Each structure stands twice: as structure tokens, then as C-alpha cells.
mmCIF file of C-alpha atoms in Angstrom:
data_model
loop_
_atom_site.group_PDB
_atom_site.id
_atom_site.type_symbol
_atom_site.label_atom_id
_atom_site.label_comp_id
_atom_site.label_asym_id
_atom_site.label_seq_id
_atom_site.Cartn_x
_atom_site.Cartn_y
_atom_site.Cartn_z
ATOM 1 C CA UNK A 1 131.032 68.398 209.356
ATOM 2 C CA UNK A 2 127.613 66.728 209.940
ATOM 3 C CA UNK A 3 128.887 63.636 211.668
ATOM 4 C CA UNK A 4 131.121 65.252 213.932
ATOM 5 C CA UNK A 5 128.519 67.714 214.754
ATOM 6 C CA UNK A 6 125.905 64.916 215.570
ATOM 7 C CA UNK A 7 128.328 62.873 217.151
ATOM 8 C CA UNK A 8 129.374 65.962 219.576
ATOM 9 C CA UNK A 9 125.561 65.535 220.956
ATOM 10 C CA UNK A 10 125.691 61.913 221.906
ATOM 11 C CA UNK A 11 125.995 60.548 225.499
ATOM 12 C CA UNK A 12 128.711 60.351 226.790
ATOM 13 C CA UNK A 13 130.387 63.252 225.513
ATOM 14 C CA UNK A 14 133.437 62.724 223.105
ATOM 15 C CA UNK A 15 136.856 62.559 224.723
ATOM 16 C CA UNK A 16 139.275 65.490 223.760
ATOM 17 C CA UNK A 17 141.209 62.933 221.319
ATOM 18 C CA UNK A 18 138.167 62.006 219.242
ATOM 19 C CA UNK A 19 137.209 66.059 219.310
ATOM 20 C CA UNK A 20 140.285 66.425 217.886
ATOM 21 C CA UNK A 21 140.437 63.788 215.298
ATOM 22 C CA UNK A 22 136.860 65.003 213.975
ATOM 23 C CA UNK A 23 138.258 68.467 213.688
ATOM 24 C CA UNK A 24 141.000 67.446 211.855
ATOM 25 C CA UNK A 25 138.791 65.493 209.506
ATOM 26 C CA UNK A 26 136.795 68.915 208.966
ATOM 27 C CA UNK A 27 139.648 71.537 208.795
ATOM 28 C CA UNK A 28 142.344 69.108 206.965
ATOM 29 C CA UNK A 29 140.423 65.656 205.356
ATOM 30 C CA UNK A 30 143.276 65.074 203.117
ATOM 31 C CA UNK A 31 145.460 64.223 206.036
ATOM 32 C CA UNK A 32 146.095 60.718 206.527
ATOM 33 C CA UNK A 33 145.726 58.646 209.807
ATOM 34 C CA UNK A 34 149.725 58.626 210.614
ATOM 35 C CA UNK A 35 149.723 62.528 209.985
ATOM 36 C CA UNK A 36 146.480 62.865 212.220
ATOM 37 C CA UNK A 37 147.873 60.919 215.015
ATOM 38 C CA UNK A 38 151.526 62.797 214.807
ATOM 39 C CA UNK A 39 149.019 66.389 214.911
ATOM 40 C CA UNK A 40 147.417 65.220 217.890
ATOM 41 C CA UNK A 41 150.794 64.164 219.342
ATOM 42 C CA UNK A 42 151.830 67.636 219.031
ATOM 43 C CA UNK A 43 148.943 68.977 220.930
ATOM 44 C CA UNK A 44 149.752 66.653 223.887
ATOM 45 C CA UNK A 45 146.918 63.714 222.678
ATOM 46 C CA UNK A 46 148.188 60.250 222.208
ATOM 47 C CA UNK A 47 146.784 58.007 219.618
ATOM 48 C CA UNK A 48 148.033 55.347 217.115
ATOM 49 C CA UNK A 49 147.456 55.668 213.554
ATOM 50 C CA UNK A 50 145.151 52.511 214.063
ATOM 51 C CA UNK A 51 143.384 54.485 216.686
ATOM 52 C CA UNK A 52 142.588 57.165 214.166
ATOM 53 C CA UNK A 53 141.134 54.997 211.717
ATOM 54 C CA UNK A 54 138.734 53.322 214.073
ATOM 55 C CA UNK A 55 137.283 56.893 215.407
ATOM 56 C CA UNK A 56 137.034 57.834 211.541
ATOM 57 C CA UNK A 57 135.391 54.475 211.050
ATOM 58 C CA UNK A 58 132.939 55.144 213.869
ATOM 59 C CA UNK A 59 131.858 58.350 211.957
ATOM 60 C CA UNK A 60 131.746 56.953 208.724
ATOM 61 C CA UNK A 61 134.758 59.064 207.745
ATOM 62 C CA UNK A 62 137.487 56.556 207.057
ATOM 63 C CA UNK A 63 138.534 57.641 203.740
ATOM 64 C CA UNK A 64 139.538 60.755 202.243
ATOM 65 C CA UNK A 65 136.450 60.674 199.831
ATOM 66 C CA UNK A 66 134.008 60.417 202.603
ATOM 67 C CA UNK A 67 135.636 63.050 204.701
ATOM 68 C CA UNK A 68 135.245 65.426 201.537
ATOM 69 C CA UNK A 69 131.988 64.655 200.995
ATOM 70 C CA UNK A 70 131.074 65.264 204.698
ATOM 71 C CA UNK A 71 132.835 68.518 204.645
ATOM 72 C CA UNK A 72 130.724 69.408 201.181
ATOM 73 C CA UNK A 73 127.572 68.490 202.992
ATOM 74 C CA UNK A 74 128.109 70.518 205.818
ATOM 75 C CA UNK A 75 128.771 73.788 203.725
ATOM 76 C CA UNK A 76 125.701 75.444 201.993
ATOM 77 C CA UNK A 77 128.007 75.597 198.865
ATOM 78 C CA UNK A 78 128.421 71.780 198.776
ATOM 79 C CA UNK A 79 131.053 70.678 196.491
ATOM 80 C CA UNK A 80 131.583 73.895 195.407
ATOM 81 C CA UNK A 81 133.181 74.596 198.795
ATOM 82 C CA UNK A 82 135.998 72.217 198.053
ATOM 83 C CA UNK A 83 139.003 73.621 196.096
ATOM 84 C CA UNK A 84 139.938 71.922 192.747
ATOM 85 C CA UNK A 85 142.393 69.412 194.045
ATOM 86 C CA UNK A 86 140.013 68.505 196.574
ATOM 87 C CA UNK A 87 137.148 67.868 194.044
ATOM 88 C CA UNK A 88 139.566 66.052 191.892
ATOM 89 C CA UNK A 89 140.469 63.567 194.641
ATOM 90 C CA UNK A 90 136.445 63.165 195.861
ATOM 91 C CA UNK A 91 135.770 62.340 192.301
ATOM 92 C CA UNK A 92 138.494 59.903 192.016
ATOM 93 C CA UNK A 93 137.462 58.283 195.528
ATOM 94 C CA UNK A 94 133.980 57.910 194.535
ATOM 95 C CA UNK A 95 134.830 56.162 191.258
ATOM 96 C CA UNK A 96 137.127 53.949 193.025
ATOM 97 C CA UNK A 97 134.194 52.504 195.424
ATOM 98 C CA UNK A 98 131.793 52.285 192.587
ATOM 99 C CA UNK A 99 134.338 49.951 190.688
ATOM 100 C CA UNK A 100 134.809 47.992 193.853
ATOM 101 C CA UNK A 101 131.239 47.578 194.368
ATOM 102 C CA UNK A 102 130.258 46.675 190.978
ATOM 103 C CA UNK A 103 128.657 43.168 190.564
ATOM 104 C CA UNK A 104 130.801 40.536 189.160
ATOM 105 C CA UNK A 105 128.023 38.685 187.775
ATOM 106 C CA UNK A 106 128.602 38.447 184.404
ATOM 107 C CA UNK A 107 126.624 41.206 183.210
ATOM 108 C CA UNK A 108 129.605 43.077 182.056
ATOM 109 C CA UNK A 109 133.065 42.307 180.814
ATOM 110 C CA UNK A 110 135.460 42.574 183.971
ATOM 111 C CA UNK A 111 138.464 43.542 181.834
ATOM 112 C CA UNK A 112 136.558 46.564 180.888
ATOM 113 C CA UNK A 113 136.501 49.778 183.329
ATOM 114 C CA UNK A 114 133.229 51.010 184.538
ATOM 115 C CA UNK A 115 133.415 54.621 183.098
ATOM 116 C CA UNK A 116 132.039 57.681 184.578
ATOM 117 C CA UNK A 117 129.057 57.957 181.994
ATOM 118 C CA UNK A 118 127.891 54.336 183.496
ATOM 119 C CA UNK A 119 128.494 55.409 186.846
ATOM 120 C CA UNK A 120 126.213 58.456 186.478
ATOM 121 C CA UNK A 121 123.726 56.176 184.636
ATOM 122 C CA UNK A 122 123.733 53.695 187.647
ATOM 123 C CA UNK A 123 123.328 56.684 190.217
ATOM 124 C CA UNK A 124 120.301 58.052 188.084
ATOM 125 C CA UNK A 125 118.477 54.934 187.730
ATOM 126 C CA UNK A 126 118.730 54.550 191.708
ATOM 127 C CA UNK A 127 117.353 57.711 192.339
ATOM 128 C CA UNK A 128 114.691 57.447 189.619
ATOM 129 C CA UNK A 129 113.240 53.902 190.746
ATOM 130 C CA UNK A 130 113.460 55.152 194.395
ATOM 131 C CA UNK A 131 112.073 58.315 194.547
ATOM 132 C CA UNK A 132 110.469 59.078 191.137
ATOM 133 C CA UNK A 133 111.477 61.278 188.077
ATOM 134 C CA UNK A 134 110.331 64.189 189.628
ATOM 135 C CA UNK A 135 111.666 64.385 192.967
ATOM 136 C CA UNK A 136 115.503 63.632 191.517
ATOM 137 C CA UNK A 137 117.504 66.542 190.290
ATOM 138 C CA UNK A 138 120.829 66.664 188.696
ATOM 139 C CA UNK A 139 121.870 68.135 191.477
ATOM 140 C CA UNK A 140 120.945 65.141 193.285
ATOM 141 C CA UNK A 141 122.285 62.909 190.954
ATOM 142 C CA UNK A 142 125.647 64.500 190.904
ATOM 143 C CA UNK A 143 126.098 64.697 194.687
ATOM 144 C CA UNK A 144 125.243 60.741 194.741
ATOM 145 C CA UNK A 145 128.454 60.155 192.641
ATOM 146 C CA UNK A 146 130.545 62.785 194.107
ATOM 147 C CA UNK A 147 130.731 65.254 191.064
ATOM 148 C CA UNK A 148 129.591 68.754 190.543
ATOM 149 C CA UNK A 149 126.292 68.946 188.347
ATOM 150 C CA UNK A 150 128.146 70.556 185.217
ATOM 151 C CA UNK A 151 130.201 67.367 185.120
ATOM 152 C CA UNK A 152 126.890 65.364 184.672
ATOM 153 C CA UNK A 153 125.916 67.557 181.645
ATOM 154 C CA UNK A 154 128.849 66.889 180.199
ATOM 155 C CA UNK A 155 127.508 63.412 179.316
ATOM 156 C CA UNK A 156 124.149 64.164 179.316
ATOM 157 C CA UNK A 157 122.482 67.401 178.115
ATOM 158 C CA UNK A 158 119.265 67.373 180.548
ATOM 159 C CA UNK A 159 117.572 65.113 183.057
ATOM 160 C CA UNK A 160 115.242 63.905 180.256
ATOM 161 C CA UNK A 161 118.006 62.808 178.276
ATOM 162 C CA UNK A 162 119.668 60.871 181.065
ATOM 163 C CA UNK A 163 116.055 59.277 182.150
ATOM 164 C CA UNK A 164 115.878 58.032 178.516
ATOM 165 C CA UNK A 165 119.204 56.531 178.302
ATOM 166 C CA UNK A 166 118.480 54.849 181.470
ATOM 167 C CA UNK A 167 115.463 53.393 179.960
ATOM 168 C CA UNK A 168 117.295 52.521 176.857
ATOM 169 C CA UNK A 169 119.789 50.394 178.462
ATOM 170 C CA UNK A 170 117.645 48.800 180.718
ATOM 171 C CA UNK A 171 115.030 47.715 178.227
ATOM 172 C CA UNK A 172 118.393 46.249 176.123
ATOM 173 C CA UNK A 173 119.469 44.549 179.458
ATOM 174 C CA UNK A 174 116.240 42.944 180.018
ATOM 175 C CA UNK A 175 115.980 41.784 176.282
ATOM 176 C CA UNK A 176 119.247 40.201 176.142
ATOM 177 C CA UNK A 177 118.620 38.441 179.462
ATOM 178 C CA UNK A 178 115.302 37.058 178.107
ATOM 179 C CA UNK A 179 116.399 36.090 174.658
ATOM 180 C CA UNK A 180 119.328 34.169 176.406
ATOM 181 C CA UNK A 181 116.695 32.352 178.574
ATOM 182 C CA UNK A 182 114.329 31.190 176.127
ATOM 183 C CA UNK A 183 116.715 30.108 173.366
ATOM 184 C CA UNK A 184 116.883 26.337 173.966
ATOM 185 C CA UNK A 185 112.916 26.141 174.733
ATOM 186 C CA UNK A 186 110.722 25.217 171.996
ATOM 187 C CA UNK A 187 107.221 24.969 173.943
ATOM 188 C CA UNK A 188 105.518 28.458 173.153
ATOM 189 C CA UNK A 189 103.896 28.341 176.864
ATOM 190 C CA UNK A 190 107.166 27.651 178.488
ATOM 191 C CA UNK A 191 109.047 30.489 176.511
ATOM 192 C CA UNK A 192 106.478 32.865 177.428
ATOM 193 C CA UNK A 193 106.690 31.794 181.206
ATOM 194 C CA UNK A 194 110.269 32.185 181.190
ATOM 195 C CA UNK A 195 110.158 35.547 179.593
ATOM 196 C CA UNK A 196 107.659 36.656 182.382
ATOM 197 C CA UNK A 197 110.006 35.124 184.930
ATOM 198 C CA UNK A 198 112.523 37.213 183.980
ATOM 199 C CA UNK A 199 110.628 40.105 183.394
ATOM 200 C CA UNK A 200 109.381 40.087 187.053
ATOM 201 C CA UNK A 201 112.631 39.404 188.589
ATOM 202 C CA UNK A 202 114.256 41.999 187.250
ATOM 203 C CA UNK A 203 111.972 44.550 187.989
ATOM 204 C CA UNK A 204 111.961 43.754 191.563
ATOM 205 C CA UNK A 205 115.222 42.338 192.346
ATOM 206 C CA UNK A 206 117.541 43.219 189.615
ATOM 207 C CA UNK A 207 119.847 46.418 189.419
ATOM 208 C CA UNK A 208 118.130 49.878 189.384
ATOM 209 C CA UNK A 209 118.627 50.333 185.653
ATOM 210 C CA UNK A 210 116.649 47.145 185.112
ATOM 211 C CA UNK A 211 113.954 48.003 187.507
ATOM 212 C CA UNK A 212 113.376 51.224 185.949
ATOM 213 C CA UNK A 213 111.840 49.373 182.984
ATOM 214 C CA UNK A 214 108.768 48.557 184.464
ATOM 215 C CA UNK A 215 107.728 51.944 186.028
ATOM 216 C CA UNK A 216 104.904 53.652 184.033
ATOM 217 C CA UNK A 217 105.494 57.371 183.065
ATOM 218 C CA UNK A 218 101.829 57.704 182.280
ATOM 219 C CA UNK A 219 101.911 57.840 186.530
ATOM 220 C CA UNK A 220 103.449 60.861 186.572
ATOM 221 C CA UNK A 221 101.568 62.429 183.574
ATOM 222 C CA UNK A 222 104.749 63.314 181.714
ATOM 223 C CA UNK A 223 103.513 62.622 178.381
ATOM 224 C CA UNK A 224 106.113 64.242 176.290
ATOM 225 C CA UNK A 225 108.638 62.062 178.112
ATOM 226 C CA UNK A 226 106.756 59.031 177.511
ATOM 227 C CA UNK A 227 106.446 59.613 173.692
ATOM 228 C CA UNK A 228 110.350 59.858 173.779
ATOM 229 C CA UNK A 229 110.896 56.694 174.939
ATOM 230 C CA UNK A 230 108.043 54.991 173.261
ATOM 231 C CA UNK A 231 110.590 53.595 170.586
ATOM 232 C CA UNK A 232 112.713 51.779 173.118
ATOM 233 C CA UNK A 233 109.543 50.259 174.608
ATOM 234 C CA UNK A 234 108.093 49.377 171.296
ATOM 235 C CA UNK A 235 111.157 47.282 170.789
ATOM 236 C CA UNK A 236 110.874 45.710 173.956
ATOM 237 C CA UNK A 237 106.942 44.713 173.631
ATOM 238 C CA UNK A 238 107.839 43.256 170.090
ATOM 239 C CA UNK A 239 109.459 40.609 172.010
ATOM 240 C CA UNK A 240 106.354 39.850 173.771
ATOM 241 C CA UNK A 241 104.224 40.452 170.688
ATOM 242 C CA UNK A 242 106.353 37.553 168.883
ATOM 243 C CA UNK A 243 106.117 35.259 171.957
ATOM 244 C CA UNK A 244 102.102 35.834 172.185
ATOM 245 C CA UNK A 245 101.680 35.063 168.532
ATOM 246 C CA UNK A 246 103.118 31.920 168.949
ATOM 247 C CA UNK A 247 100.828 30.898 171.490
ATOM 248 C CA UNK A 248 98.178 27.969 170.472
ATOM 249 C CA UNK A 249 95.224 29.740 171.814
ATOM 250 C CA UNK A 250 91.279 29.220 171.038
ATOM 251 C CA UNK A 251 90.210 31.121 167.922
ATOM 252 C CA UNK A 252 88.889 34.599 168.368
ATOM 253 C CA UNK A 253 91.399 35.234 171.413
ATOM 254 C CA UNK A 254 92.617 38.741 170.921
ATOM 255 C CA UNK A 255 96.432 38.382 171.304
ATOM 256 C CA UNK A 256 97.121 41.919 171.535
ATOM 257 C CA UNK A 257 94.989 42.398 174.472
ATOM 258 C CA UNK A 258 96.181 39.221 176.190
ATOM 259 C CA UNK A 259 99.901 40.544 175.801
ATOM 260 C CA UNK A 260 98.954 44.124 177.073
ATOM 261 C CA UNK A 261 97.059 42.521 179.638
ATOM 262 C CA UNK A 262 99.905 40.224 180.876
ATOM 263 C CA UNK A 263 102.679 43.236 180.705
ATOM 264 C CA UNK A 264 100.377 45.470 182.649
ATOM 265 C CA UNK A 265 99.512 42.937 185.331
ATOM 266 C CA UNK A 266 103.400 42.533 185.531
ATOM 267 C CA UNK A 267 104.604 46.298 185.440
ATOM 268 C CA UNK A 268 102.051 46.793 188.725
ATOM 269 C CA UNK A 269 104.071 43.871 190.819
ATOM 270 C CA UNK A 270 106.827 46.613 191.881
ATOM 271 C CA UNK A 271 103.798 48.617 193.582
ATOM 272 C CA UNK A 272 102.459 45.973 195.495
ATOM 273 C CA UNK A 273 105.845 43.332 196.105
ATOM 274 C CA UNK A 274 106.270 42.175 199.587
ATOM 275 C CA UNK A 275 109.268 40.070 199.996
ATOM 276 C CA UNK A 276 108.751 36.963 201.971
ATOM 277 C CA UNK A 277 105.454 36.077 200.498
ATOM 278 C CA UNK A 278 105.618 34.773 196.912
ATOM 279 C CA UNK A 279 108.894 34.966 194.741
ATOM 280 C CA UNK A 280 109.099 36.775 191.444
ATOM 281 C CA UNK A 281 109.208 33.458 189.955
ATOM 282 C CA UNK A 282 105.970 32.364 191.563
ATOM 283 C CA UNK A 283 103.898 35.621 190.806
ATOM 284 C CA UNK A 284 105.069 35.179 187.044
ATOM 285 C CA UNK A 285 104.206 31.735 187.128
ATOM 286 C CA UNK A 286 100.910 32.278 188.279
ATOM 287 C CA UNK A 287 99.821 34.936 185.914
ATOM 288 C CA UNK A 288 100.704 32.910 183.075
ATOM 289 C CA UNK A 289 99.135 29.713 184.106
ATOM 290 C CA UNK A 290 95.966 32.105 184.751
ATOM 291 C CA UNK A 291 96.094 33.364 181.244
ATOM 292 C CA UNK A 292 96.774 29.704 179.704
ATOM 293 C CA UNK A 293 93.936 28.720 181.402
ATOM 294 C CA UNK A 294 91.696 31.149 179.774
ATOM 295 C CA UNK A 295 92.605 30.959 176.467
ATOM 296 C CA UNK A 296 94.605 27.704 175.579
ATOM 297 C CA UNK A 297 92.505 25.249 173.690
ATOM 298 C CA UNK A 298 91.336 22.086 175.950
#
């Protein structure tokens, strides 16, 4: 087991009791803390059940799912090295952890369970956002949620389909937030300003599914995938097209270029943004204000 092996090289050396706990975590990961304490007592090592849990916590092994994942990580076969019952335990434990950590921020109905497809989608979005489309594999995504790759393929036929699903949901979420935020506003420039604030904030601070909407597929040169995602992107851009159309601007202003200029500038923010300087809202407000000064009638 990776954590136990690494810990065995720490100074000071592990006690016989700690070594025994880590060995059982590797050999019999399903054992509970009371059962581990009893096994050690029979071997002449005295420790309480709470003491076992303390050692587990030190090594990040306090749940059955974590011990099973560590066991899979320590073998070349990965999850395939686990028995069917062990994989089922790992999957249930991982899903429970995902549910426990799901945000209670009004983004979903708390009475509706977060299903397996959504968990896969969230994990894929995190990997795509953090390390890019090309460097993220179905195996990586499966490992992140404690599934075999075949279980991911049950819900998504390919990595392309999964990437497209992330984008579609991301655009829908951001569009929904923008629509709700601007509904009560009447001034065209304020409506555009608020939409841009939401766009930048979601791209930088929002969940991974929302963050991915600002990433440019053109940067990875995958033009085929870019073409597939265009309908979802077009629906989102239509929202900004309508906002820009409503602006009072000087005659001769190219509204299409104005929209593309603004969206392009905002979509680059995630590459250069550094926390602590300007907030996403301040960045969006400054961009809109610079555009307004250039094209609004005197």
C-alpha cells in the first residue's frame, strides 16, 4: 500500500503496532477498527479501536473506500486487482463521499440524489479543467470516482461525448444564472455588465462544470470536437448577442465585433487570473466600462 510504504521510511520508524495496523489495512481493508484492534490483541499488541482509527487517519485510510483505493493504487492492475465485492464497496463509498461533499448552494434540488452519471460528469469536468482534454483519459476519470473504465463507458460512449456533455451542462448552468440575474434589470448596459460579471466569476470561481465553458478548444487544435460543441456554444453566444443588440451605441458600431471582443477578452481571464489582485466582478466591470466608453453615445 502506497501510504504504508512511504510511512515506513519516515523518521522515527513506525512502531510495531502501527506497522501491524497498516499491514492489515493492506491485507484485509474491509476490517473495521474494532476487528483490527482484536486481531492485534491476539498478536500481543494492545491498542483501542479509537487508536486504530487515529492511525488510519494519519495515513488517510480512515474509511473502507480509502483503504480499498490505496490497495488498488499499489498494484499494477489497479481496480481490476480488487474482488467484485471490494469494487462494489469502493464504488458505494466513493459515491457516498461525493454526496456528502456536494454543495448545498441552491444549484440543485437537495431532495434529488446526485446520480452516478452526474458524479462522473463532475469528476471529468475537474480533470478537463485542471489538466486539459488531451491529458485526461477515461481511466483517469474512472479512477477519480472509484469505478472501472467500463462503468464510465456505460454512461458515456467516448471521451468526446463526455467532454461535450460537460460543455452542454456548463453552458446551460451559466445561461440559467445570467438569465436569473438580469431579469429584473432594465438598463441595457447594466444587463450586459451583470452578465459579464457572472461569466467571469463562474469561469474562475465556479464549479468545474461551469469553469470549462470558458476554455477554448481551438487551443488544443481539435477542430472536429470544436465543431461538435458549436451548437451549445452558439446558444450561449445568442444570449450575449441579444444583450449587445439592445445597447445604445454610436452609429456604425460593429456589434458583432463588439460581442466577440468582449467574450474573447473574458475567456482569456482564466489563463492570467491571480487571486488577490482584482475580483472577477472588478475585472468584468472594468472590461465593460472600457467598451462602453468607446462606443456609447456622448
